[in-house]
């Protein structure tokens, strides 16, 4: 069979159209001279193809003998790109699975996971000496750098001496080794309290796999957690190559890291959720730190769960995957109950005589806060500072005040583009919408009645910082939230100051709640956590428990001596008898999980069911709701799948766009997928001005 009879199946980064894998047929480039067998061996390479009136880079996913379209409609590919090695069959299986499960085109998943340089068709230029030879300067430079690095010996300095293992750490590693030897290892849920030494366990697991010449993938939920963990891996494994992958890397840095992983030059890849789709030809272990964290779910572009893809990838390759957390997700906990995961428990802290902090629930109905602080918290702060220890104050609301109001007429500052209030930021004296980005100066008077006495209602981290400055004028304060860390590297600089002891009180949002090993924090104070108890989101309480458990765990991570030797956490609440707070006070995770799973089971909510959302956006809410109703009428009755009525989102309007959604639910993942596969092609044929998308396994409904 000659090349003219070969039909190339190319994945392109275009939205999914409701059926198939989203692959497009092309004839081979003119005069390619390649046989059918030659093209089979080229699968996994990039190819430049015409798309409309432009040229784009696609990925060759297969070769077939018969086109899906009439031959007259098929165009010729323009050129094959061979400057980067083939993307392996197991990597292609991963992106195909992700595309099918999360309802995207293969090209959306595959191409969006690649560095930008690999998708630039226009960047290929002819050379003066050999016009027929096209070159991409950025890729050439990255390849040359990798070659030079490979030719140089890596550091031969001694690896950092590992600490002595605790009995629990040793038991976990023995269990890991037993599972690793099995033909098909099951996922391991490493359930360790904060400070129990999970990172040391990760390092020992990685050491075993690296010694066999395999690669290790380490996932973390947020970018600001990478520097500290990266330093630990680089110090321990100075003889191995470690690279990072996350969205804040410069274009050239990301290209270099990705190519290093793809060419098996890097031994350890440490990154955020996008790293789960990195090409790793000799992958031998996947570690997912803070597996419960919602940041692992991609919410823009291609929607996927990096944690769940990590589990699938390890299963496909028959390699171990370890999900670590002090507060496992209810989904993972349920997997343990069903025997699909193995739970490895570490209930004691690893550092000397360090113990979990004492948790005190401060009833704000009795000890009424003044400017956000109860008497008990003020006294605890004073005692902690006097003992030379650091304090962490947690308030998960950035800005100065959540709302600006007029007491004369009741006016509240709202966003003109969203159905939401705007937040007052005192640092720039402006109102900010945290949903669409709209900003405006703080008005000098009420726009409705002219009253000049406008009042901030509630408090954010900026206002709390102002209060603490006034109460403790001699203390060194620093604030860490999305506003204070907007400059690249600023979050890391702040954390370095805390680790160096240059900060007395750290004020922060959830950015400070997880993964940070603060040696001298003796007190954690939690302010205004109750709102999550009454959220419409059924996962809000689970997230609150995880956040509070994590932030409380920042205290007492090293054994202390002296008057303030016992680390403590003070939680200000109006509901100290709530089961969530009671479990938190007793450090009784099992009690909370039992109660929460019982509530979910009664309500038929995940993890006792599986969900998908059909979301619609339009200029008018009625248009979006009408589309969802039409979509529901197109759906056939599917056994075991329930469709709920279409409803507006809780935050219905964002940036002048009205939003609505419809929930699909089933006790069977397979039945839900079958329903979507049969239903979505019909939706794709509808002519509508509505923008719609499907989200599988949504984090919020």
Coordinates of C-alpha atoms in Angstrom, one line a residue, residues 415-687:
X415 CA -20.6 44.8 40.6
X416 CA -22.3 46.3 37.5
X417 CA -21.3 43.2 35.5
X418 CA -22.0 40.4 38.0
X419 CA -24.7 39.4 40.5
X420 CA -22.2 39.8 43.3
X421 CA -20.9 42.4 45.8
X422 CA -17.5 43.9 45.3
X423 CA -14.7 43.8 47.8
X424 CA -13.1 46.9 49.2
X425 CA -9.3 46.9 48.9
X426 CA -7.7 49.5 51.1
X427 CA -4.1 49.1 49.6
X428 CA -5.2 50.8 46.4
X429 CA -8.5 52.3 47.7
X430 CA -10.5 50.6 45.1
X431 CA -13.5 48.2 44.8
X432 CA -12.6 44.9 43.2
X433 CA -14.9 42.2 41.8
X434 CA -13.3 38.9 42.5
X435 CA -15.3 37.2 39.8
X436 CA -14.9 39.3 36.6
X437 CA -12.0 41.6 37.6
X438 CA -14.0 44.9 37.4
X439 CA -12.5 47.7 39.5
X440 CA -13.5 51.2 40.5
X441 CA -12.4 53.8 43.0
X442 CA -14.1 53.7 46.4
X443 CA -16.9 56.3 46.1
X444 CA -16.7 59.4 48.3
X445 CA -20.5 59.3 48.9
X446 CA -23.4 56.9 48.4
X447 CA -24.5 56.9 44.8
X448 CA -28.1 56.5 45.9
X449 CA -28.6 59.1 48.7
X450 CA -25.3 61.1 48.8
X451 CA -24.4 60.1 52.3
X452 CA -20.6 60.4 52.8
X453 CA -20.4 58.1 55.8
X454 CA -19.9 54.8 54.0
X455 CA -18.9 51.8 56.1
X456 CA -17.0 48.6 55.4
X457 CA -18.9 45.5 56.5
X458 CA -17.1 42.4 57.5
X459 CA -13.4 41.9 57.3
X460 CA -10.8 40.6 54.9
X461 CA -7.1 39.9 55.4
X462 CA -6.1 43.6 54.8
X463 CA -8.5 44.9 57.5
X464 CA -7.3 42.1 59.9
X465 CA -3.7 43.1 59.2
X466 CA -4.6 46.7 60.1
X467 CA -6.2 45.6 63.4
X468 CA -3.2 43.4 64.4
X469 CA -0.8 46.3 63.7
X470 CA -2.8 48.4 66.1
X471 CA -3.1 45.8 68.8
X472 CA 0.5 44.5 68.6
X473 CA 2.5 47.5 67.2
X474 CA 5.9 46.0 68.0
X475 CA 5.2 42.7 66.2
X476 CA 6.5 42.0 62.7
X477 CA 3.5 41.2 60.6
X478 CA 3.2 39.9 57.1
X479 CA 0.2 39.0 55.0
X480 CA 0.1 36.2 52.4
X481 CA -2.9 36.1 50.0
X482 CA -3.5 36.4 46.3
X483 CA -3.2 40.2 46.5
X484 CA 0.1 40.4 48.4
X485 CA 1.7 37.6 46.2
X486 CA 0.6 38.8 42.7
X487 CA 4.3 39.5 41.7
X488 CA 6.2 36.5 40.6
X489 CA 8.3 35.1 43.4
X490 CA 6.7 37.3 46.1
X491 CA 5.0 34.4 47.9
X492 CA 8.3 32.5 48.1
X493 CA 10.0 35.6 49.5
X494 CA 7.3 35.9 52.2
X495 CA 7.6 32.3 53.1
X496 CA 11.4 32.5 53.3
X497 CA 11.0 35.4 55.8
X498 CA 8.7 33.2 57.9
X499 CA 11.2 30.3 57.9
X500 CA 14.0 32.6 58.7
X501 CA 12.2 33.9 61.8
X502 CA 11.9 37.4 60.5
X503 CA 8.1 37.4 61.0
X504 CA 6.1 37.3 64.3
X505 CA 2.6 37.0 63.0
X506 CA 1.7 35.6 59.6
X507 CA -1.8 36.5 58.3
X508 CA -3.1 34.5 55.4
X509 CA -5.8 32.8 53.4
X510 CA -5.8 29.1 52.3
X511 CA -2.4 29.8 50.7
X512 CA -0.8 29.2 54.1
X513 CA -2.9 26.3 55.1
X514 CA -1.1 23.4 53.6
X515 CA 2.3 21.9 52.8
X516 CA 4.4 24.5 54.7
X517 CA 6.7 23.2 57.4
X518 CA 6.9 26.2 59.8
X519 CA 9.3 25.2 62.6
X520 CA 8.4 27.9 65.1
X521 CA 4.7 28.4 64.9
X522 CA 3.2 27.9 68.3
X523 CA -0.3 29.3 67.7
X524 CA -2.9 29.2 65.0
X525 CA -5.9 31.4 65.1
X526 CA -8.9 30.8 62.9
X527 CA -11.3 33.7 62.2
X528 CA -14.8 33.6 60.5
X529 CA -14.9 30.0 59.4
X530 CA -18.6 29.5 60.0
X531 CA -19.9 30.7 56.7
X532 CA -18.9 27.5 55.0
X533 CA -21.2 25.5 57.3
X534 CA -24.3 26.9 55.5
X535 CA -23.1 27.0 51.9
X536 CA -25.3 25.7 49.1
X537 CA -22.4 23.6 48.0
X538 CA -22.6 20.1 49.5
X539 CA -18.8 19.9 49.5
X540 CA -18.3 23.1 51.5
X541 CA -18.2 21.4 54.9
X542 CA -15.6 18.8 53.7
X543 CA -13.4 21.6 52.3
X544 CA -13.7 23.5 55.6
X545 CA -12.7 20.5 57.6
X546 CA -9.7 19.9 55.4
X547 CA -8.7 23.6 55.4
X548 CA -9.0 23.9 59.2
X549 CA -7.2 20.6 59.8
X550 CA -4.4 21.6 57.5
X551 CA -4.0 25.1 59.0
X552 CA -4.1 23.9 62.5
X553 CA -1.4 21.4 61.6
X554 CA 1.0 24.3 60.9
X555 CA 1.4 24.7 64.7
X556 CA 3.7 22.6 66.9
X557 CA 5.7 20.9 64.2
X558 CA 8.8 20.9 66.3
X559 CA 9.1 20.0 70.0
X560 CA 9.2 23.2 72.1
X561 CA 10.3 23.9 75.6
X562 CA 9.4 26.6 78.0
X563 CA 6.2 28.3 79.2
X564 CA 4.5 28.0 75.8
X565 CA 5.7 24.5 75.0
X566 CA 2.2 23.2 74.1
X567 CA 1.2 24.4 70.6
X568 CA -2.4 25.4 70.4
X569 CA -5.1 26.4 67.8
X570 CA -8.0 28.7 68.6
X571 CA -11.1 28.5 66.4
X572 CA -13.6 31.4 66.8
X573 CA -17.1 30.1 66.1
X574 CA -20.7 30.6 67.0
X575 CA -21.3 26.9 66.7
X576 CA -18.7 25.1 69.0
X577 CA -21.0 22.1 69.3
X578 CA -21.2 21.4 65.6
X579 CA -19.9 17.8 64.8
X580 CA -17.3 19.2 62.4
X581 CA -15.7 21.4 65.1
X582 CA -16.0 18.6 67.7
X583 CA -14.2 16.1 65.4
X584 CA -11.6 18.8 64.7
X585 CA -11.0 19.4 68.4
X586 CA -10.5 15.7 69.1
X587 CA -8.3 15.2 66.0
X588 CA -10.9 12.5 65.2
X589 CA -10.8 12.2 61.4
X590 CA -12.7 8.9 61.4
X591 CA -15.7 10.4 63.2
X592 CA -16.0 13.2 60.7
X593 CA -15.7 10.9 57.7
X594 CA -18.3 8.5 59.1
X595 CA -20.7 11.3 59.7
X596 CA -20.1 13.0 56.4
X597 CA -20.3 9.8 54.4
X598 CA -23.6 9.0 56.1
X599 CA -25.0 12.3 55.1
X600 CA -23.9 11.9 51.5
X601 CA -25.3 8.3 51.3
X602 CA -28.7 9.5 52.5
X603 CA -28.7 12.3 49.9
X604 CA -27.4 10.0 47.1
X605 CA -24.5 12.4 46.6
X606 CA -20.9 11.7 45.6
X607 CA -19.1 9.4 46.4
X608 CA -22.3 7.4 46.5
X609 CA -23.2 8.7 43.0
X610 CA -21.5 10.2 39.9
X611 CA -22.5 13.5 38.4
X612 CA -22.2 15.6 35.3
X613 CA -23.2 19.2 34.6
X614 CA -24.6 20.7 31.4
X615 CA -23.8 24.5 31.8
X616 CA -25.2 27.1 29.5
X617 CA -24.3 30.8 29.1
X618 CA -26.2 33.5 27.3
X619 CA -26.9 37.2 27.4
X620 CA -30.4 36.5 28.9
X621 CA -31.1 34.0 31.6
X622 CA -34.2 32.8 29.8
X623 CA -32.2 31.9 26.7
X624 CA -29.9 29.7 28.7
X625 CA -32.8 28.0 30.6
X626 CA -34.7 27.5 27.3
X627 CA -31.7 25.8 25.8
X628 CA -31.3 23.5 28.8
X629 CA -35.0 22.6 28.6
X630 CA -34.6 21.8 24.9
X631 CA -31.5 19.7 25.7
X632 CA -33.5 17.7 28.3
X633 CA -36.2 17.0 25.7
X634 CA -33.6 15.6 23.4
X635 CA -32.4 13.1 26.0
X636 CA -33.9 9.7 26.0
X637 CA -34.6 7.9 29.2
X638 CA -31.5 6.2 30.4
X639 CA -31.6 3.4 32.9
X640 CA -30.1 4.5 36.2
X641 CA -29.5 8.2 35.1
X642 CA -31.5 11.0 36.6
X643 CA -31.8 14.5 35.1
X644 CA -32.7 17.4 37.4
X645 CA -34.5 20.5 36.4
X646 CA -32.5 23.4 34.9
X647 CA -31.7 26.1 37.4
X648 CA -29.7 29.4 37.5
X649 CA -26.3 29.2 39.1
X650 CA -26.0 30.7 42.6
X651 CA -23.8 33.4 41.0
X652 CA -26.0 33.8 38.0
X653 CA -24.3 36.7 36.2
X654 CA -20.6 37.1 35.6
X655 CA -19.3 39.8 33.2
X656 CA -22.8 40.4 31.8
X657 CA -23.3 36.7 31.0
X658 CA -26.2 34.9 32.5
X659 CA -25.5 31.3 33.6
X660 CA -27.7 28.2 34.2
X661 CA -27.1 24.5 34.6
X662 CA -28.6 21.0 34.7
X663 CA -27.4 18.1 36.8
X664 CA -27.2 14.5 35.7
X665 CA -26.7 11.9 38.4
X666 CA -26.2 8.1 38.4
X667 CA -25.1 5.4 40.9
X668 CA -23.2 3.9 37.9
X669 CA -20.2 5.7 36.3
X670 CA -20.6 3.5 33.2
X671 CA -24.3 4.3 32.8
X672 CA -23.7 8.0 33.1
X673 CA -21.0 7.8 30.5
X674 CA -23.2 5.9 28.1
X675 CA -26.0 8.5 28.6
X676 CA -23.6 11.3 27.7
X677 CA -22.2 9.5 24.7
X678 CA -25.6 9.1 23.2
X679 CA -27.0 12.5 24.2
X680 CA -24.2 15.0 23.4
X681 CA -24.0 14.4 19.7
X682 CA -27.6 15.5 19.5
X683 CA -26.8 18.7 21.4
X684 CA -23.9 19.4 19.0
X685 CA -26.4 19.6 16.2
X686 CA -28.5 22.3 17.8
X687 CA -28.4 25.8 16.3

